Amino acid sequence: MSVFLMGLAVKTILVVSVCMLIVAYLTLAERKLMGYVQLRHGPNRVGYWGILQPIADGIKAFMKEEVIPANADKKVFIIAPIVSIAAPMLLLAVIPFGDTVTLFGREYTLYLSNPDIGILFVLGISTLGSYGNMLGGWSSGNKYGYIGGVRSTAMMISYELSMAFAVICVVLVSGSLSLVEIVHSQAGVWNIFKAPVALLIFIISGLAELNRTPFDMPEAEAELCTGYNVEYSSMKFALFFFGEYTHLFIFGCLVTTLFLGGWHGPLLPGVIWFFLKTFAVIFFCIWQRATFPRLRWDFVMKLEWKFLLPLAIVNVLVTGFVMAVV
Amino acid sequence: MKDKDIINVRKRQGEKEKYVRPLLKGLAHTMKKFWSKPKTIQYPDQKREVSQRWRGLHELTRNEEGELKCVACGLCASICPARCIDVTPYEEEGGIRYPKEFEIDESRCIFCGFCQEACPKEAIKLTRIYDFVNFSRDECRFDIEKLSDSKKHRFKQKKGKYEHLLG
Ligand code: SF4
Ligand code: SF4
C-alpha cells in the first residue's frame, strides 16, 4: 500500500512539475512564434535564444508591487486568480499521457487517475476556470474589469454548449466516458476521421473557452485595456496568465486525447507521440492567433447560437443515426 | 505593394458569404511569413548602414602636417540656423589665423549641414556617426579635441563580466 502511495506521490510531483515547466515555456513559445510570423525575433536577450525569458518574467512578477484597489471586494479579489489557476491544474489529474509502462517489475500507469466519467469531470472543471475570470473582473471594482467579467460569463454559457455536443459525438463514437477508454478505442482509426465536424466544433469553441484571439472578448486589449485582469498586478496577474496558458496546454492534451488518438502512433514511444500531437495543436492555436483579427462581440454570439450550436446538434443526431444503422 | 499582396477578405457584397477560403488564405500567408527571415536589425550588435550623404556628428579636419584646416573665419557660425557654433579666432603675427576655441553644442544642432557647405576651407564636415551619447548637456558641447577625433564617440556596448553566458 505504502509503495502504491509513494508511487502516486512521485507521479503527481512529476506530472505537475513537468507540465508547469512546459506551460512556463509556452509563454516563450507564443512570443517567439508570433515574433517570427511578424518578421521579428521575439525575446532573445535573456539567455541564448531567449531561453531564460520565462524565469526572468517570473522574477519580475514577484518583485512588482501588489495593488488591491480600495473599492475592490477584497476576498473575492484574492480568490479569483487562485480559482483560475487551480481549475486547469486539477485537469492534469485525468489526462492520459501514455499507456502502462513496466519499471523494476512493477506496472505503472502514465496517468494519475482514470475515473469512469473522465470527460464529464473535464467539462465540469474546465468551466470553473472561467469563474476565475468572471470573479476577478467583477470584484475589482473597475468598469473595464466588470465588462470583461460579463463577457467571460456570456462566452462560458454559450460556447460550453457546442463544446459539450462535440464531446457527446466523441463519446458516441468511442462508446465510453473514460478518457483512457476513449484513447484505447482509437487504436485503429483516430476519431478525427470518424468525427471531423466534431473536431472543428471542438476547436472553435475551445478557442472561445480559452479566450484566445479571435474570441478574446473578456480581455480585448483595444477596447477594454485587457478586461477582467486590469486591476491585477504582481503575482496575481501572473497567476491569471499562467492559468490561461495551463488551459491552453490542457486544451492541446484534450484534442489529442479525444480526436488525435492519444498516445497511439508508430515507432516512437507513446508519451512522445502524445506530446508531439499536443504541441502540434498548441502550435495551431498560436498560429491562428497570429493570423486572425478579433471578432466583434455580437458576431461572436451570432457564430455560436446561429451556426455552431445548430451544427453541433445536427452533428450529434447524424452521428447517432449512423451509429445505430451501421 | 503589389496587387497580389493584398488579401481581399470581401470583394463584393455578393461574395459576403465566403468565409472559409479567406481564412485559409490568411493562415497560409502567416505560415509563409513564419519561415521567412526576420527583418530586425539587432541594434547594438548590428548597426544600420546609413547613406553616404548622412549628416551626423561633426569633425574638424586636418591637413598633412596635422594642423587644423580651419582659419576661424566664422562663416559656419554665422550661417548656422541653430546658432550652436562658437568660434574664438586667434591671429599670430605673420597672418596665420586659427581657432583658439571652437565649440559646437551637439544638443542644439539640427544637423542641417550648412556649416559644411559654408566653410571655404573644407575644414568642418559631418560624419556618418549617428549614435553618440552623453550623460549631460555640458558633455554635448564638443570642443576642438573632441571634434578632431569623432570616431571615438561612436556608441559601443560595454559587455558585463558574465554577459557572454547570457547570450
Ligand atoms: S549642421 Fe547646421 S545646425 Fe549643426 S552646426 Fe552645422 S550649421 Fe549649425
Ligand atoms: S570651420 Fe570653416 S567656416 Fe567655420 S570658422 Fe573654420 S574655416 Fe570658417
XYZ file of C-alpha atoms and ligand atoms in Angstrom:
509
model
C 0.000 0.000 0.000
C 2.689 2.438 1.036
C 4.605 1.643 -2.142
C 1.475 2.442 -4.088
C 1.085 5.774 -2.286
C 4.757 6.593 -2.799
C 4.417 5.850 -6.489
C 1.354 8.062 -6.679
C 3.107 10.912 -4.874
C 6.165 10.710 -7.131
C 3.953 10.543 -10.192
C 1.928 13.558 -9.088
C 5.012 15.651 -8.454
C 6.493 14.568 -11.769
C 3.357 15.331 -13.788
C 2.755 18.692 -12.142
C 6.346 19.891 -12.391
C 6.870 18.755 -15.969
C 3.587 20.234 -17.102
C 4.170 23.509 -15.285
C 7.595 23.770 -16.895
C 6.016 23.192 -20.292
C 3.374 25.807 -19.525
C 6.037 28.336 -18.489
C 7.793 27.778 -21.784
C 4.534 28.071 -23.713
C 4.651 31.790 -22.925
C 8.059 31.975 -24.572
C 6.890 29.808 -27.475
C 3.924 32.074 -28.076
C 6.036 35.225 -28.102
C 8.670 33.623 -30.312
C 6.209 32.215 -32.843
C 4.237 35.445 -33.024
C 7.517 37.271 -33.464
C 8.609 35.144 -36.393
C 5.220 35.495 -38.042
C 5.590 39.263 -37.761
C 9.172 39.159 -39.136
C 10.650 39.874 -35.701
C 12.824 37.752 -33.433
C 10.747 37.813 -30.276
C 12.536 37.833 -26.920
C 16.179 36.932 -27.478
C 18.178 38.850 -24.891
C 17.806 36.748 -21.745
C 19.883 33.659 -22.261
C 20.767 32.084 -25.559
C 17.768 32.490 -27.915
C 15.792 33.972 -25.002
C 15.695 30.627 -23.251
C 15.661 32.140 -19.738
C 12.880 34.616 -20.502
C 10.105 32.802 -18.550
C 12.336 32.776 -15.453
C 13.074 36.469 -15.834
C 9.357 37.142 -16.230
C 8.621 35.164 -13.091
C 11.214 37.064 -11.046
C 9.864 40.331 -12.372
C 6.295 39.399 -11.444
C 7.412 38.569 -7.909
C 9.227 41.859 -7.458
C 6.302 44.024 -8.529
C 4.212 45.939 -6.057
C 0.938 44.342 -5.078
C -2.009 46.660 -5.518
C -5.520 45.973 -4.238
C -7.926 48.725 -5.284
C -9.805 50.474 -2.480
C -13.241 49.623 -3.842
C -12.450 46.018 -4.647
C -14.206 43.133 -2.976
C -11.068 42.000 -1.247
C -11.790 38.324 -0.521
C -13.120 37.549 -3.982
C -10.338 39.611 -5.490
C -7.760 37.326 -3.877
C -9.637 34.086 -4.564
C -10.212 34.750 -8.290
C -6.648 34.137 -9.577
C -6.384 31.038 -7.397
C -9.546 29.633 -8.972
C -8.341 30.414 -12.448
C -5.072 28.504 -11.970
C -6.452 25.698 -9.777
C -9.140 24.579 -12.222
C -6.862 23.739 -15.166
C -4.279 22.201 -12.828
C -6.931 19.841 -11.466
C -7.477 18.630 -15.003
C -3.906 17.378 -15.180
C -5.061 14.519 -12.963
C -7.185 12.857 -15.637
C -5.119 13.465 -18.772
C -3.803 10.117 -20.038
C -0.234 10.901 -21.105
C 0.578 7.345 -22.064
C -0.186 3.666 -21.602
C 1.182 1.487 -18.815
C 4.945 1.068 -18.518
C 6.822 -1.612 -16.569
C 9.578 -0.335 -14.289
C 11.518 -2.649 -11.916
C 8.966 -5.380 -12.314
C 6.010 -3.185 -11.413
C 3.411 -1.758 -13.734
C 2.865 1.965 -13.721
C 0.127 3.840 -15.492
C 1.143 7.109 -17.117
C -1.889 8.966 -15.838
C -2.771 9.964 -12.312
C -6.297 8.649 -12.273
C -8.855 7.167 -14.598
C -12.358 7.983 -13.404
C -15.169 6.328 -15.343
C -16.703 9.728 -16.002
C -13.406 11.368 -17.016
C -14.798 13.515 -19.780
C -17.648 14.831 -17.620
C -15.096 15.771 -14.978
C -13.128 17.652 -17.622
C -16.173 19.546 -18.853
C -17.198 20.441 -15.322
C -13.836 21.608 -14.052
C -12.747 23.454 -17.183
C -15.794 25.696 -16.803
C -14.594 26.598 -13.324
C -11.605 28.289 -14.943
C -13.920 30.894 -16.423
C -15.260 31.585 -12.928
C -11.798 32.879 -12.097
C -12.033 35.451 -14.889
C -15.594 36.322 -14.001
C -14.960 36.795 -10.284
C -11.746 38.682 -10.969
C -13.464 41.146 -13.263
C -16.462 41.535 -11.028
C -14.587 42.005 -7.758
C -12.007 44.513 -8.942
C -14.468 47.433 -8.884
C -13.494 48.664 -12.314
C -15.832 49.135 -15.245
C -13.469 47.537 -17.735
C -12.920 44.599 -15.448
C -16.667 44.336 -14.976
C -17.370 44.278 -18.704
C -14.611 41.711 -19.149
C -16.194 39.554 -16.461
C -19.645 39.832 -18.019
C -18.294 38.860 -21.395
C -16.429 35.957 -19.865
C -19.686 34.680 -18.391
C -21.536 35.055 -21.664
C -18.821 33.199 -23.530
C -18.847 30.458 -20.946
C -22.564 29.756 -21.082
C -22.721 29.826 -24.852
C -19.609 28.050 -26.075
C -19.813 25.390 -23.386
C -22.894 24.060 -25.165
C -21.364 23.383 -28.553
C -18.255 22.003 -26.854
C -20.355 19.534 -24.898
C -22.186 18.458 -28.052
C -18.873 17.871 -29.799
C -17.781 15.739 -26.861
C -21.056 13.793 -26.959
C -20.230 12.949 -30.548
C -16.864 11.533 -29.485
C -18.498 9.586 -26.674
C -20.963 8.103 -29.163
C -18.189 7.047 -31.484
C -15.925 5.666 -28.764
C -18.615 4.200 -26.537
C -17.121 5.313 -23.239
C -16.874 8.315 -20.914
C -13.440 7.381 -19.604
C -10.577 9.212 -21.287
C -8.356 6.127 -21.218
C -11.058 4.021 -22.833
C -11.563 6.706 -25.485
C -7.864 6.510 -26.349
C -7.975 2.700 -26.391
C -10.890 2.768 -28.812
C -8.789 4.820 -31.247
C -6.100 2.142 -31.626
C -7.141 1.526 -35.239
C -8.749 4.672 -36.620
C -8.424 8.012 -34.906
C -11.589 9.887 -34.063
C -10.557 12.741 -36.346
C -11.589 10.532 -39.279
C -14.756 9.315 -37.619
C -15.921 12.719 -36.360
C -14.235 15.524 -38.298
C -17.084 18.007 -37.815
C -16.972 17.437 -34.076
C -13.255 18.272 -34.142
C -13.971 21.531 -35.941
C -16.663 22.487 -33.439
C -14.498 21.437 -30.520
C -11.565 23.538 -31.700
C -13.634 26.653 -32.365
C -15.490 26.510 -29.074
C -12.277 25.524 -27.301
C -10.568 28.652 -28.600
C -13.509 30.632 -27.295
C -13.246 28.961 -23.905
C -9.531 29.706 -23.829
C -10.153 33.392 -24.585
C -7.737 33.176 -27.463
C -7.589 35.865 -30.056
C -10.439 35.558 -32.493
C -12.638 35.289 -29.400
C -10.628 37.123 -26.746
C -13.639 39.171 -25.728
C -13.011 39.183 -21.954
C -9.598 40.746 -22.393
C -9.941 42.713 -25.608
C -6.856 44.897 -25.277
C -8.020 47.574 -27.642
C -11.456 48.148 -26.144
C -11.201 47.026 -22.510
C -7.477 47.502 -21.812
C -7.114 43.784 -21.007
C -10.502 43.490 -19.391
C -11.009 41.285 -16.374
C -7.437 41.435 -15.105
C -6.973 45.185 -15.487
C -6.685 45.843 -11.742
C -4.400 42.899 -11.054
C -0.703 43.315 -10.508
C 2.317 41.335 -9.469
C 1.962 37.604 -8.888
C -1.850 37.681 -9.034
C -1.660 38.859 -12.616
C 0.965 36.216 -13.325
C -1.393 33.570 -11.926
C -4.130 34.616 -14.343
C -1.626 34.499 -17.144
C -0.345 31.133 -16.032
C -3.866 29.785 -15.706
C -4.610 30.803 -19.255
C -1.566 29.003 -20.600
C -2.274 25.936 -18.473
C -5.706 25.946 -20.057
C -4.069 26.085 -23.475
C -1.891 23.101 -22.613
C -4.882 21.163 -21.283
C -6.785 22.025 -24.447
C -3.961 20.582 -26.542
C -3.996 17.431 -24.409
C -7.771 17.100 -24.757
C -7.793 17.464 -28.529
C -5.043 14.859 -28.669
C -6.925 12.512 -26.381
C -10.354 12.888 -27.923
C -9.539 13.196 -31.606
C -5.904 12.518 -32.451
C -5.573 9.059 -30.961
C -3.800 9.961 -27.712
C -0.598 8.009 -27.313
C -1.138 5.807 -30.377
C 1.442 6.116 -33.118
C 4.076 4.039 -34.875
C 7.745 3.613 -33.873
C 8.143 6.200 -31.117
C 7.029 5.511 -27.533
C 3.511 6.601 -26.605
C 4.385 9.536 -24.365
C 6.437 11.165 -27.103
C 3.583 10.755 -29.579
C 1.224 12.285 -27.074
C 3.385 15.363 -26.555
C 4.120 15.734 -30.274
C 0.419 15.841 -31.058
C -0.251 18.183 -28.152
C 2.406 20.600 -29.340
C 1.017 20.454 -32.859
C -2.394 21.511 -31.544
C -0.846 24.274 -29.425
C 1.144 25.441 -32.440
C -2.093 25.714 -34.370
C -3.647 27.786 -31.583
C -0.733 30.228 -31.594
C -0.558 30.287 -35.386
C -4.218 31.173 -35.790
C -3.848 33.814 -33.083
C -1.116 35.452 -35.152
C -3.421 35.359 -38.182
C -6.981 36.253 -37.300
C -8.293 39.570 -36.047
C -10.712 39.752 -33.148
C -14.396 39.260 -33.912
C -16.929 41.830 -32.886
C -18.875 40.955 -29.769
C -22.246 40.385 -31.486
C -20.585 38.303 -34.207
C -19.124 36.042 -31.548
C -22.580 35.395 -30.155
C -24.065 35.014 -33.643
C -21.416 32.470 -34.574
C -22.261 30.369 -31.564
C -26.057 30.498 -31.436
C -26.852 30.681 -35.132
C -24.150 28.473 -36.584
C -22.105 26.381 -34.178
C -24.836 25.155 -31.853
C -27.266 24.022 -34.610
C -24.383 22.403 -36.439
C -23.304 20.591 -33.283
C -26.822 19.303 -32.605
C -27.275 18.112 -36.180
C -23.860 16.516 -35.980
C -24.810 14.563 -32.864
C -28.086 13.429 -34.473
C -26.378 12.307 -37.664
C -23.626 10.521 -35.769
C -26.179 8.768 -33.580
C -28.199 7.750 -36.617
C -25.148 6.375 -38.409
C -24.016 4.531 -35.282
C -27.471 2.986 -34.908
C -27.697 1.898 -38.531
C -24.140 0.617 -39.056
C 2.982 46.700 -52.516
C 1.709 44.697 -55.449
C -1.894 43.826 -56.064
C -1.379 40.187 -55.298
C -0.037 41.040 -51.829
C -3.377 42.432 -50.759
C -5.695 39.876 -49.243
C -9.233 40.822 -50.150
C -11.457 39.377 -47.490
C -14.601 40.658 -49.115
C -14.569 41.850 -52.702
C -18.218 42.327 -53.463
C -21.367 42.194 -51.425
C -22.314 39.035 -53.304
C -19.209 37.258 -52.027
C -20.063 38.111 -48.455
C -20.827 34.557 -47.520
C -17.373 33.291 -48.437
C -15.680 32.874 -45.105
C -13.608 29.753 -45.195
C -11.328 30.406 -48.152
C -10.089 33.812 -46.950
C -9.392 32.324 -43.529
C -7.286 29.557 -45.046
C -5.563 32.098 -47.244
C -4.666 34.104 -44.167
C -3.299 31.052 -42.431
C -1.165 30.215 -45.461
C 0.122 33.776 -45.554
C 1.230 33.825 -41.924
C 2.805 30.396 -42.336
C 4.842 31.708 -45.245
C 5.958 34.701 -43.205
C 6.833 32.419 -40.309
C 9.512 30.735 -42.394
C 10.972 33.905 -43.880
C 13.850 35.765 -42.313
C 13.128 38.411 -39.657
C 13.721 41.964 -40.782
C 15.016 43.164 -37.418
C 18.385 44.880 -37.131
C 19.815 43.762 -33.782
C 20.920 47.250 -32.890
C 23.871 47.285 -30.528
C 25.366 44.169 -32.131
C 24.444 45.085 -35.671
C 24.286 48.626 -36.988
C 22.272 50.039 -39.831
C 24.308 51.121 -42.832
C 23.398 54.756 -43.386
C 23.659 56.614 -46.685
C 26.936 58.111 -47.865
C 25.363 61.542 -47.553
C 24.209 61.007 -43.998
C 24.681 64.058 -41.772
C 25.904 63.038 -38.334
C 28.455 64.149 -35.782
C 30.852 66.934 -36.902
C 34.538 66.505 -37.426
C 37.281 69.140 -37.779
C 39.644 68.017 -40.499
C 43.396 68.469 -40.501
C 45.951 68.950 -43.266
C 49.002 66.786 -43.971
C 51.012 68.438 -41.199
C 48.308 67.615 -38.750
C 47.161 71.181 -38.272
C 43.543 72.217 -38.250
C 42.428 73.420 -41.652
C 40.071 75.900 -40.027
C 41.012 79.577 -40.359
C 38.425 80.796 -37.862
C 36.618 82.927 -40.417
C 33.337 82.419 -38.582
C 31.242 81.722 -41.694
C 29.938 78.489 -40.249
C 28.966 80.210 -37.025
C 27.068 82.924 -38.859
C 25.167 80.590 -41.199
C 24.231 78.098 -38.503
C 20.432 78.294 -38.105
C 20.591 76.827 -34.621
C 23.376 79.191 -33.531
C 25.263 76.398 -31.897
C 28.809 77.089 -33.155
C 31.182 79.235 -31.100
C 34.485 80.217 -32.735
C 37.091 82.322 -30.992
C 39.727 83.329 -33.559
C 43.377 83.881 -32.806
C 45.802 85.562 -35.126
C 49.523 85.011 -34.964
C 51.933 87.578 -36.294
C 52.528 86.894 -39.956
C 48.809 86.426 -40.572
C 48.274 82.810 -39.605
C 44.783 82.510 -38.188
C 43.489 79.553 -36.320
C 40.661 78.968 -33.836
C 41.624 79.330 -30.221
C 38.368 77.793 -29.175
C 35.856 76.018 -31.337
C 32.763 74.639 -29.724
C 29.658 73.016 -31.170
C 26.672 72.332 -28.979
C 25.557 68.991 -30.435
C 22.383 69.020 -28.387
C 21.172 72.130 -30.208
C 22.486 71.259 -33.660
C 19.801 70.276 -36.155
C 22.288 68.546 -38.474
C 21.371 70.626 -41.486
C 24.921 70.582 -42.842
C 25.027 74.299 -43.683
C 28.302 74.732 -41.773
C 29.937 72.164 -44.014
C 28.589 73.909 -47.126
C 29.628 77.371 -45.986
C 33.187 76.532 -44.987
C 35.680 77.884 -47.547
C 38.465 75.602 -46.353
C 36.600 72.294 -46.113
C 37.632 72.370 -42.505
C 34.403 71.118 -40.980
C 32.461 68.129 -42.153
C 29.636 65.953 -40.973
C 30.476 62.286 -40.470
C 28.122 59.332 -40.651
C 28.150 58.781 -36.886
C 24.621 58.925 -35.523
C 24.868 57.096 -32.223
C 26.936 59.230 -29.887
C 25.684 59.529 -26.335
C 26.429 61.830 -23.411
C 25.322 61.942 -19.835
C 24.807 65.702 -19.503
C 24.205 68.791 -21.606
C 27.664 70.104 -20.824
C 29.165 66.995 -22.328
C 27.242 67.726 -25.503
C 29.422 70.793 -26.039
C 32.137 69.366 -28.250
C 35.449 71.273 -28.212
C 38.364 71.057 -30.625
C 39.818 67.982 -29.017
C 36.587 66.015 -29.080
C 35.737 67.192 -32.583
C 39.017 66.091 -34.105
C 38.513 62.502 -33.054
C 34.848 61.885 -33.778
C 35.094 58.134 -34.277
C 35.781 57.758 -30.579
C 32.302 58.916 -29.671
C 30.554 56.168 -31.516
C 28.410 54.169 -29.090
C 29.905 50.841 -28.144
C 28.098 48.385 -25.945
C 30.050 47.557 -22.832
C 29.751 43.864 -22.086
C 29.382 42.861 -18.469
C 31.610 40.217 -16.951
C 29.174 37.345 -17.272
C 27.108 38.687 -20.101
C 28.537 36.297 -22.665
C 26.892 33.489 -20.703
C 23.502 35.102 -21.188
C 23.973 35.379 -24.935
S 24.805 71.228 -39.043
Fe 23.529 73.062 -39.197
S 22.820 73.359 -37.116
Fe 24.504 71.929 -36.952
S 26.275 73.188 -36.540
Fe 26.182 72.924 -38.763
S 25.031 74.708 -39.485
Fe 24.684 74.564 -37.280
S 35.191 75.708 -39.866
Fe 35.344 76.621 -41.903
S 33.701 78.167 -41.901
Fe 33.940 77.556 -39.752
S 35.385 79.104 -38.970
Fe 36.612 77.358 -39.640
S 37.190 77.873 -41.734
Fe 35.497 79.239 -41.214
